[in-house]
Amino acid sequence: MMNIKINATITCTVLLLAFSIGCQGSKDLDVKPVTAEPPAEEVSLQKNLPFKFGAAISAGLMKSRAAYRDVVTKEFNSITTENAMKMSFIHPSADTYNWADADFLVDFATQNGKRLHGHTLNWYKNPPAWVTSFQGDSAAWEALLKTHIQTIVSRYKGRVASWDVVNEAFEDNGTLRNSIWVQKLGEDYIARCFQYAHEADPDALLFYNDYGHEYGPTKRTAILNLVTGLKSRGIPIHGIGMQMHTRVNRPDADLAKAIETAAATGLLVHISELDIAVNPDNDKNMVWTAALASQQALKYKNIVKAYNAIPKAQQFGITTWNVSDADSWIPGQYSRPDWPLPFDANYERKPAYQGILDGVK
Ligand code: XIL
Protein backbone atom coordinates (compact mmCIF):
# COMPACT_ATOMS: atom_id res chain seq x y z
CA MET A 1 0.00 0.00 0.00
CA MET A 2 2.71 2.38 1.12
CA ASN A 3 4.77 1.53 -1.98
CA ILE A 4 1.89 2.21 -4.31
CA LYS A 5 1.36 5.59 -2.71
CA ILE A 6 5.02 6.53 -3.05
CA ASN A 7 5.13 5.31 -6.64
CA ALA A 8 2.05 7.32 -7.47
CA THR A 9 3.57 10.43 -5.94
CA ILE A 10 6.80 9.96 -7.87
CA THR A 11 4.95 9.37 -11.15
CA CYS A 12 2.83 12.50 -10.65
CA THR A 13 5.89 14.58 -9.83
CA VAL A 14 7.74 13.32 -12.90
CA LEU A 15 4.71 13.99 -15.12
CA LEU A 16 4.26 17.45 -13.67
CA LEU A 17 7.93 18.24 -14.17
CA ALA A 18 7.87 16.98 -17.76
CA PHE A 19 4.78 19.05 -18.40
CA SER A 20 6.18 22.23 -16.95
CA ILE A 21 9.50 21.75 -18.79
CA GLY A 22 7.51 21.17 -21.99
CA CYS A 23 5.47 24.34 -21.47
CA GLN A 24 8.55 26.31 -20.56
CA GLY A 25 10.29 25.10 -23.72
CA SER A 26 7.43 26.03 -26.02
CA LYS A 27 6.91 29.44 -24.42
CA ASP A 28 10.54 30.47 -24.38
CA LEU A 29 12.47 28.92 -27.20
CA ASP A 30 15.71 30.83 -26.74
CA VAL A 31 16.32 29.59 -23.17
CA LYS A 32 20.03 28.79 -22.85
CA PRO A 33 20.83 25.09 -22.58
CA VAL A 34 22.02 24.03 -19.14
CA THR A 35 25.82 23.68 -19.32
CA ALA A 36 27.61 20.57 -18.13
CA GLU A 37 29.96 22.65 -15.93
CA PRO A 38 29.63 21.92 -12.20
CA PRO A 39 28.22 24.78 -10.09
CA ALA A 40 30.87 27.29 -8.94
CA GLU A 41 31.01 25.97 -5.37
CA GLU A 42 31.94 22.50 -6.68
CA VAL A 43 35.02 23.74 -8.49
CA SER A 44 38.37 23.31 -6.81
CA LEU A 45 41.95 23.21 -7.99
CA GLN A 46 42.34 19.62 -6.82
CA LYS A 47 39.18 18.50 -8.65
CA ASN A 48 39.52 20.47 -11.85
CA LEU A 49 43.18 20.05 -12.75
CA PRO A 50 44.61 16.92 -14.37
CA PHE A 51 47.71 16.91 -12.13
CA LYS A 52 48.27 17.52 -8.45
CA PHE A 53 47.93 21.10 -7.30
CA GLY A 54 49.41 22.09 -3.97
CA ALA A 55 50.55 24.85 -1.67
CA ALA A 56 53.36 25.35 0.79
CA ILE A 57 51.74 25.81 4.15
CA SER A 58 52.48 26.83 7.69
CA ALA A 59 51.38 24.88 10.77
CA GLY A 60 50.79 28.13 12.67
CA LEU A 61 48.33 29.47 10.09
CA MET A 62 46.59 26.11 9.85
CA LYS A 63 45.93 26.30 13.57
CA SER A 64 45.06 29.97 13.90
CA ARG A 65 43.08 30.84 10.75
CA ALA A 66 39.92 28.95 9.86
CA ALA A 67 39.71 30.48 6.38
CA TYR A 68 43.26 29.35 5.61
CA ARG A 69 42.57 25.82 6.81
CA ASP A 70 39.34 25.68 4.81
CA VAL A 71 41.01 26.75 1.57
CA VAL A 72 43.87 24.30 2.10
CA THR A 73 41.45 21.46 2.81
CA LYS A 74 39.22 22.22 -0.14
CA GLU A 75 41.58 23.32 -2.88
CA PHE A 76 44.81 21.34 -2.69
CA ASN A 77 45.77 17.68 -2.92
CA SER A 78 49.46 18.24 -2.27
CA ILE A 79 51.13 20.06 0.58
CA THR A 80 54.68 21.28 1.02
CA THR A 81 56.06 22.27 4.41
CA GLU A 82 57.03 25.93 3.96
CA ASN A 83 59.46 26.20 6.86
CA ALA A 84 58.72 23.40 9.34
CA MET A 85 61.27 20.94 7.93
CA LYS A 86 64.13 23.35 7.34
CA MET A 87 67.18 22.44 9.37
CA SER A 88 67.09 25.51 11.60
CA PHE A 89 63.47 24.73 12.60
CA ILE A 90 63.49 20.96 12.83
CA HIS A 91 67.00 20.42 14.16
CA PRO A 92 67.78 23.48 16.31
CA SER A 93 70.63 21.91 18.25
CA ALA A 94 72.81 18.86 17.72
CA ASP A 95 70.72 16.58 19.89
CA THR A 96 67.31 18.25 19.59
CA TYR A 97 64.71 17.76 16.94
CA ASN A 98 61.65 19.97 16.98
CA TRP A 99 59.01 17.73 15.45
CA ALA A 100 55.83 19.52 16.49
CA ASP A 101 55.02 21.55 13.36
CA ALA A 102 56.26 18.97 10.87
CA ASP A 103 54.28 16.23 12.64
CA PHE A 104 51.19 18.42 12.60
CA LEU A 105 51.44 18.97 8.85
CA VAL A 106 52.24 15.35 8.07
CA ASP A 107 49.30 14.22 10.21
CA PHE A 108 46.99 16.71 8.50
CA ALA A 109 48.07 15.46 5.07
CA THR A 110 47.73 11.80 6.05
CA GLN A 111 44.29 12.28 7.60
CA ASN A 112 43.02 14.28 4.63
CA GLY A 113 44.44 12.15 1.85
CA LYS A 114 46.86 14.78 0.61
CA ARG A 115 50.37 14.15 -0.66
CA LEU A 116 53.06 15.62 1.58
CA HIS A 117 56.20 16.98 -0.08
CA GLY A 118 59.05 17.59 2.38
CA HIS A 119 61.10 20.78 2.01
CA THR A 120 64.09 20.66 2.43
CA LEU A 121 66.75 18.27 3.68
CA ASN A 122 69.70 20.44 2.70
CA TRP A 123 70.04 24.18 2.06
CA TYR A 124 72.95 26.59 2.01
CA LYS A 125 70.83 29.24 3.70
CA ASN A 126 70.35 29.72 7.44
CA PRO A 127 72.09 26.64 8.79
CA PRO A 128 71.52 26.51 12.56
CA ALA A 129 74.21 28.06 14.76
CA TRP A 130 75.29 24.65 16.07
CA VAL A 131 76.21 23.70 12.48
CA THR A 132 78.14 26.87 11.68
CA SER A 133 80.15 26.46 14.87
CA PHE A 134 80.55 22.69 14.53
CA GLN A 135 84.11 21.43 14.94
CA GLY A 136 85.07 18.11 13.47
CA ASP A 137 86.97 16.31 10.77
CA SER A 138 85.41 15.33 7.45
CA ALA A 139 84.09 12.05 8.91
CA ALA A 140 82.32 13.98 11.68
CA TRP A 141 80.79 16.38 9.13
CA GLU A 142 79.69 13.46 7.01
CA ALA A 143 78.03 11.87 10.05
CA LEU A 144 76.29 15.15 10.83
CA LEU A 145 74.84 15.36 7.32
CA LYS A 146 73.85 11.71 7.17
CA THR A 147 72.26 11.67 10.63
CA HIS A 148 70.26 14.81 9.90
CA ILE A 149 68.87 13.46 6.63
CA GLN A 150 68.22 9.93 7.81
CA THR A 151 66.62 10.87 11.15
CA ILE A 152 64.06 13.02 9.35
CA VAL A 153 63.38 10.79 6.35
CA SER A 154 63.04 7.68 8.56
CA ARG A 155 60.55 9.35 10.88
CA TYR A 156 58.22 10.15 7.99
CA LYS A 157 58.87 7.03 5.92
CA GLY A 158 55.68 6.05 4.11
CA ARG A 159 53.94 9.32 5.00
CA VAL A 160 56.11 11.85 3.19
CA ALA A 161 55.92 10.88 -0.46
CA SER A 162 58.72 13.07 -1.75
CA TRP A 163 61.54 15.38 -0.71
CA ASP A 164 63.42 18.40 -1.87
CA VAL A 165 66.73 16.80 -0.99
CA VAL A 166 69.04 19.67 -1.92
CA ASN A 167 67.77 23.22 -2.38
CA GLU A 168 69.44 26.10 -4.24
CA ALA A 169 72.98 24.76 -4.58
CA PHE A 170 73.79 27.09 -7.49
CA GLU A 171 74.63 30.76 -7.77
CA ASP A 172 72.83 32.69 -10.50
CA ASN A 173 76.01 32.59 -12.63
CA GLY A 174 75.85 28.80 -12.70
CA THR A 175 78.71 28.10 -10.30
CA LEU A 176 78.15 25.94 -7.26
CA ARG A 177 77.64 28.04 -4.14
CA ASN A 178 80.52 27.92 -1.74
CA SER A 179 78.20 26.78 1.04
CA ILE A 180 79.26 25.39 4.37
CA TRP A 181 78.44 21.94 2.93
CA VAL A 182 80.74 22.34 -0.07
CA GLN A 183 83.47 23.70 2.20
CA LYS A 184 83.28 20.85 4.66
CA LEU A 185 82.25 17.95 2.44
CA GLY A 186 83.28 18.76 -1.13
CA GLU A 187 81.13 19.32 -4.21
CA ASP A 188 79.94 15.74 -4.46
CA TYR A 189 78.13 15.95 -1.12
CA ILE A 190 74.99 16.55 -3.20
CA ALA A 191 75.06 13.00 -4.56
CA ARG A 192 75.51 11.65 -1.03
CA CYS A 193 72.49 13.61 0.22
CA PHE A 194 70.38 11.72 -2.33
CA GLN A 195 71.93 8.39 -1.38
CA TYR A 196 71.34 8.95 2.34
CA ALA A 197 67.71 9.95 1.76
CA HIS A 198 67.15 6.94 -0.49
CA GLU A 199 68.63 4.54 2.07
CA ALA A 200 66.23 5.87 4.70
CA ASP A 201 63.14 5.59 2.47
CA PRO A 202 63.65 3.75 -0.82
CA ASP A 203 60.09 4.59 -1.90
CA ALA A 204 60.35 8.36 -1.51
CA LEU A 205 60.68 10.46 -4.67
CA LEU A 206 63.74 12.66 -4.47
CA PHE A 207 64.06 16.13 -6.05
CA TYR A 208 66.75 18.69 -6.68
CA ASN A 209 65.05 22.07 -6.17
CA ASP A 210 66.21 25.49 -7.37
CA TYR A 211 65.07 28.80 -8.81
CA GLY A 212 66.00 30.67 -11.97
CA HIS A 213 65.49 28.06 -14.73
CA GLU A 214 63.52 30.78 -16.49
CA TYR A 215 66.28 33.42 -16.20
CA GLY A 216 68.16 32.02 -19.18
CA PRO A 217 70.55 29.26 -20.15
CA THR A 218 73.41 29.94 -17.70
CA LYS A 219 71.92 28.80 -14.42
CA ARG A 220 69.48 26.43 -16.11
CA THR A 221 72.26 24.54 -17.88
CA ALA A 222 74.23 24.19 -14.66
CA ILE A 223 71.18 22.73 -12.90
CA LEU A 224 70.30 20.40 -15.75
CA ASN A 225 73.90 19.19 -16.01
CA LEU A 226 73.90 18.40 -12.31
CA VAL A 227 70.69 16.38 -12.40
CA THR A 228 71.46 14.51 -15.61
CA GLY A 229 74.95 13.79 -14.26
CA LEU A 230 73.50 12.36 -11.04
CA LYS A 231 71.00 10.31 -13.00
CA SER A 232 73.60 8.86 -15.33
CA ARG A 233 75.75 7.84 -12.36
CA GLY A 234 72.81 5.91 -10.93
CA ILE A 235 72.30 8.30 -8.03
CA PRO A 236 68.66 8.03 -6.87
CA ILE A 237 67.21 11.29 -8.17
CA HIS A 238 63.65 11.31 -9.47
CA GLY A 239 62.70 14.87 -10.15
CA ILE A 240 63.48 18.53 -10.71
CA GLY A 241 61.81 21.19 -8.61
CA MET A 242 61.53 24.52 -10.40
CA GLN A 243 60.62 27.11 -7.81
CA MET A 244 59.29 29.68 -10.29
CA HIS A 245 59.04 32.69 -8.04
CA THR A 246 58.25 34.80 -11.04
CA ARG A 247 56.71 38.10 -12.11
CA VAL A 248 54.01 39.37 -14.44
CA ASN A 249 56.50 40.77 -16.91
CA ARG A 250 58.60 37.60 -17.32
CA PRO A 251 58.19 36.57 -20.99
CA ASP A 252 56.05 33.48 -21.53
CA ALA A 253 58.71 32.06 -23.83
CA ASP A 254 61.28 32.01 -20.98
CA LEU A 255 58.85 30.25 -18.65
CA ALA A 256 57.88 27.70 -21.30
CA LYS A 257 61.55 27.07 -22.14
CA ALA A 258 62.32 26.38 -18.48
CA ILE A 259 59.50 23.84 -18.27
CA GLU A 260 60.34 22.15 -21.58
CA THR A 261 64.06 21.79 -20.88
CA ALA A 262 63.38 20.33 -17.45
CA ALA A 263 60.98 17.83 -19.01
CA ALA A 264 63.59 16.90 -21.62
CA THR A 265 65.65 15.26 -18.84
CA GLY A 266 62.93 12.62 -18.51
CA LEU A 267 62.68 13.28 -14.76
CA LEU A 268 59.56 14.29 -12.88
CA VAL A 269 58.94 18.03 -13.03
CA HIS A 270 57.54 19.93 -10.07
CA ILE A 271 56.74 23.63 -10.30
CA SER A 272 57.48 23.75 -6.63
CA GLU A 273 57.14 27.32 -5.31
CA LEU A 274 55.02 29.23 -7.80
CA ASP A 275 54.07 32.83 -7.17
CA ILE A 276 53.73 35.72 -9.62
CA ALA A 277 54.81 39.11 -8.31
CA VAL A 278 53.07 42.14 -9.78
CA ASN A 279 55.41 44.69 -8.20
CA PRO A 280 58.89 43.49 -9.14
CA ASP A 281 60.26 47.05 -9.21
CA ASN A 282 59.51 47.58 -5.51
CA ASP A 283 57.07 50.47 -5.82
CA LYS A 284 56.25 51.20 -2.19
CA ASN A 285 53.00 52.94 -3.16
CA MET A 286 51.63 50.41 -5.59
CA VAL A 287 47.95 49.56 -5.37
CA TRP A 288 46.17 46.49 -6.63
CA THR A 289 44.16 47.13 -9.81
CA ALA A 290 41.92 45.14 -12.13
CA ALA A 291 44.55 45.53 -14.86
CA LEU A 292 47.22 43.88 -12.67
CA ALA A 293 44.77 41.15 -11.74
CA SER A 294 44.15 40.26 -15.36
CA GLN A 295 47.84 40.39 -16.34
CA GLN A 296 48.58 38.07 -13.46
CA ALA A 297 45.71 35.73 -14.40
CA LEU A 298 47.09 35.48 -17.91
CA LYS A 299 50.58 34.67 -16.62
CA TYR A 300 49.21 31.92 -14.35
CA LYS A 301 47.26 30.57 -17.30
CA ASN A 302 50.28 30.48 -19.58
CA ILE A 303 52.48 28.74 -17.01
CA VAL A 304 49.81 26.09 -16.38
CA LYS A 305 49.33 25.68 -20.12
CA ALA A 306 53.05 25.09 -20.72
CA TYR A 307 53.14 22.64 -17.81
CA ASN A 308 50.08 20.78 -19.07
CA ALA A 309 51.91 20.21 -22.37
CA ILE A 310 54.72 18.08 -20.91
CA PRO A 311 54.23 14.30 -20.78
CA LYS A 312 51.61 13.30 -18.19
CA ALA A 313 53.94 10.78 -16.57
CA GLN A 314 56.36 13.59 -15.68
CA GLN A 315 53.76 15.92 -14.15
CA PHE A 316 54.48 15.74 -10.45
CA GLY A 317 52.32 18.83 -9.98
CA ILE A 318 52.29 22.55 -9.35
CA THR A 319 52.65 24.05 -5.88
CA THR A 320 52.14 27.70 -4.98
CA TRP A 321 54.30 29.20 -2.25
CA ASN A 322 51.66 29.61 0.43
CA VAL A 323 47.95 30.24 -0.11
CA SER A 324 46.85 33.88 -0.10
CA ASP A 325 48.37 37.31 -0.59
CA ALA A 326 48.19 37.71 3.19
CA ASP A 327 50.56 34.76 3.73
CA SER A 328 53.03 35.25 0.89
CA TRP A 329 56.71 35.64 1.76
CA ILE A 330 57.20 38.23 -1.02
CA PRO A 331 56.01 41.45 0.72
CA GLY A 332 58.14 40.71 3.80
CA GLN A 333 61.15 39.56 1.85
CA TYR A 334 61.27 42.63 -0.41
CA SER A 335 59.60 45.20 1.89
CA ARG A 336 56.96 46.15 -0.65
CA PRO A 337 53.27 45.63 -1.30
CA ASP A 338 52.61 42.72 -3.61
CA TRP A 339 49.81 40.29 -4.46
CA PRO A 340 51.48 37.16 -5.86
CA LEU A 341 49.01 34.34 -5.10
CA PRO A 342 45.67 33.07 -6.48
CA PHE A 343 43.73 33.92 -3.29
CA ASP A 344 43.33 37.42 -1.87
CA ALA A 345 43.94 38.41 1.73
CA ASN A 346 40.35 37.36 2.57
CA TYR A 347 40.90 33.92 1.02
CA GLU A 348 38.63 34.75 -1.90
CA ARG A 349 39.57 33.51 -5.37
CA LYS A 350 41.31 36.11 -7.53
CA PRO A 351 41.24 36.23 -11.35
CA ALA A 352 44.50 34.24 -11.12
CA TYR A 353 42.45 31.30 -9.87
CA GLN A 354 40.41 31.26 -13.06
CA GLY A 355 43.64 31.73 -15.01
CA ILE A 356 44.94 28.46 -13.52
CA LEU A 357 41.77 26.62 -14.51
CA ASP A 358 41.87 28.16 -17.99
CA GLY A 359 45.41 26.86 -18.48
CA VAL A 360 44.13 23.31 -18.96
CA LYS A 361 41.14 24.11 -21.17
C1 XIL B 1 60.93 31.20 2.52
C2 XIL B 1 59.70 31.20 3.39
O1 XIL B 1 58.56 31.36 2.60
C3 XIL B 1 59.78 32.30 4.42
O2 XIL B 1 58.71 32.21 5.35
C4 XIL B 1 61.11 32.19 5.18
O3 XIL B 1 61.23 33.29 6.05
C5 XIL B 1 62.28 32.18 4.23
O4 XIL B 1 62.11 31.12 3.29
N1 XIL B 1 63.04 29.54 -1.81
C6 XIL B 1 62.84 28.45 -0.98
C7 XIL B 1 61.96 28.59 0.20
O5 XIL B 1 63.30 27.34 -1.30
O6 XIL B 1 62.37 27.76 1.26
C8 XIL B 1 61.87 30.02 0.67
O7 XIL B 1 60.89 30.08 1.68
C9 XIL B 1 61.54 30.94 -0.48
C10 XIL B 1 62.58 30.87 -1.55
Tab-separated table of N, CA and C and ligand atoms in Angstrom, residues 82-83 86 119 123 167-168 243 245 273 321 329, ligand 1:
chain	number	residue	atom	x	y	z
A	82	GLU	N	56.322	24.694	4.364
A	82	GLU	CA	57.029	25.929	3.960
A	82	GLU	C	58.332	26.096	4.741
A	83	ASN	N	58.264	26.008	6.036
A	83	ASN	CA	59.461	26.201	6.858
A	83	ASN	C	59.709	25.082	7.872
A	86	LYS	N	62.789	22.802	7.581
A	86	LYS	CA	64.132	23.353	7.338
A	86	LYS	C	65.004	23.069	8.554
A	119	HIS	N	60.182	19.719	2.464
A	119	HIS	CA	61.102	20.779	2.014
A	119	HIS	C	61.852	21.262	3.254
A	123	TRP	N	70.114	22.814	2.609
A	123	TRP	CA	70.038	24.177	2.060
A	123	TRP	C	71.288	24.922	2.500
A	167	ASN	N	68.452	22.007	-1.924
A	167	ASN	CA	67.773	23.217	-2.376
A	167	ASN	C	68.797	24.301	-2.702
A	168	GLU	N	68.693	24.883	-3.878
A	168	GLU	CA	69.445	26.099	-4.237
A	168	GLU	C	70.957	25.970	-4.099
A	243	GLN	N	61.381	26.293	-8.768
A	243	GLN	CA	60.621	27.112	-7.813
A	243	GLN	C	59.631	28.029	-8.532
A	245	HIS	N	59.475	31.427	-8.648
A	245	HIS	CA	59.043	32.687	-8.041
A	245	HIS	C	59.190	33.708	-9.160
A	273	GLU	N	57.327	26.171	-6.215
A	273	GLU	CA	57.135	27.317	-5.312
A	273	GLU	C	56.506	28.488	-6.063
A	321	TRP	N	53.552	28.997	-3.506
A	321	TRP	CA	54.301	29.204	-2.253
A	321	TRP	C	53.425	29.985	-1.281
A	329	TRP	N	55.424	35.172	1.239
A	329	TRP	CA	56.713	35.637	1.764
A	329	TRP	C	57.217	36.878	1.030
B	1	XIL	C1	60.934	31.203	2.518
B	1	XIL	C2	59.702	31.199	3.395
B	1	XIL	O1	58.565	31.360	2.596
B	1	XIL	C3	59.785	32.299	4.418
B	1	XIL	O2	58.705	32.212	5.347
B	1	XIL	C4	61.105	32.192	5.179
B	1	XIL	O3	61.227	33.286	6.053
B	1	XIL	C5	62.278	32.176	4.228
B	1	XIL	O4	62.114	31.124	3.294
B	1	XIL	N1	63.043	29.541	-1.815
B	1	XIL	C6	62.839	28.452	-0.985
B	1	XIL	C7	61.965	28.587	0.198
B	1	XIL	O5	63.296	27.338	-1.301
B	1	XIL	O6	62.365	27.764	1.259
B	1	XIL	C8	61.873	30.024	0.672
B	1	XIL	O7	60.891	30.078	1.680
B	1	XIL	C9	61.535	30.935	-0.482
B	1	XIL	C10	62.583	30.869	-1.550
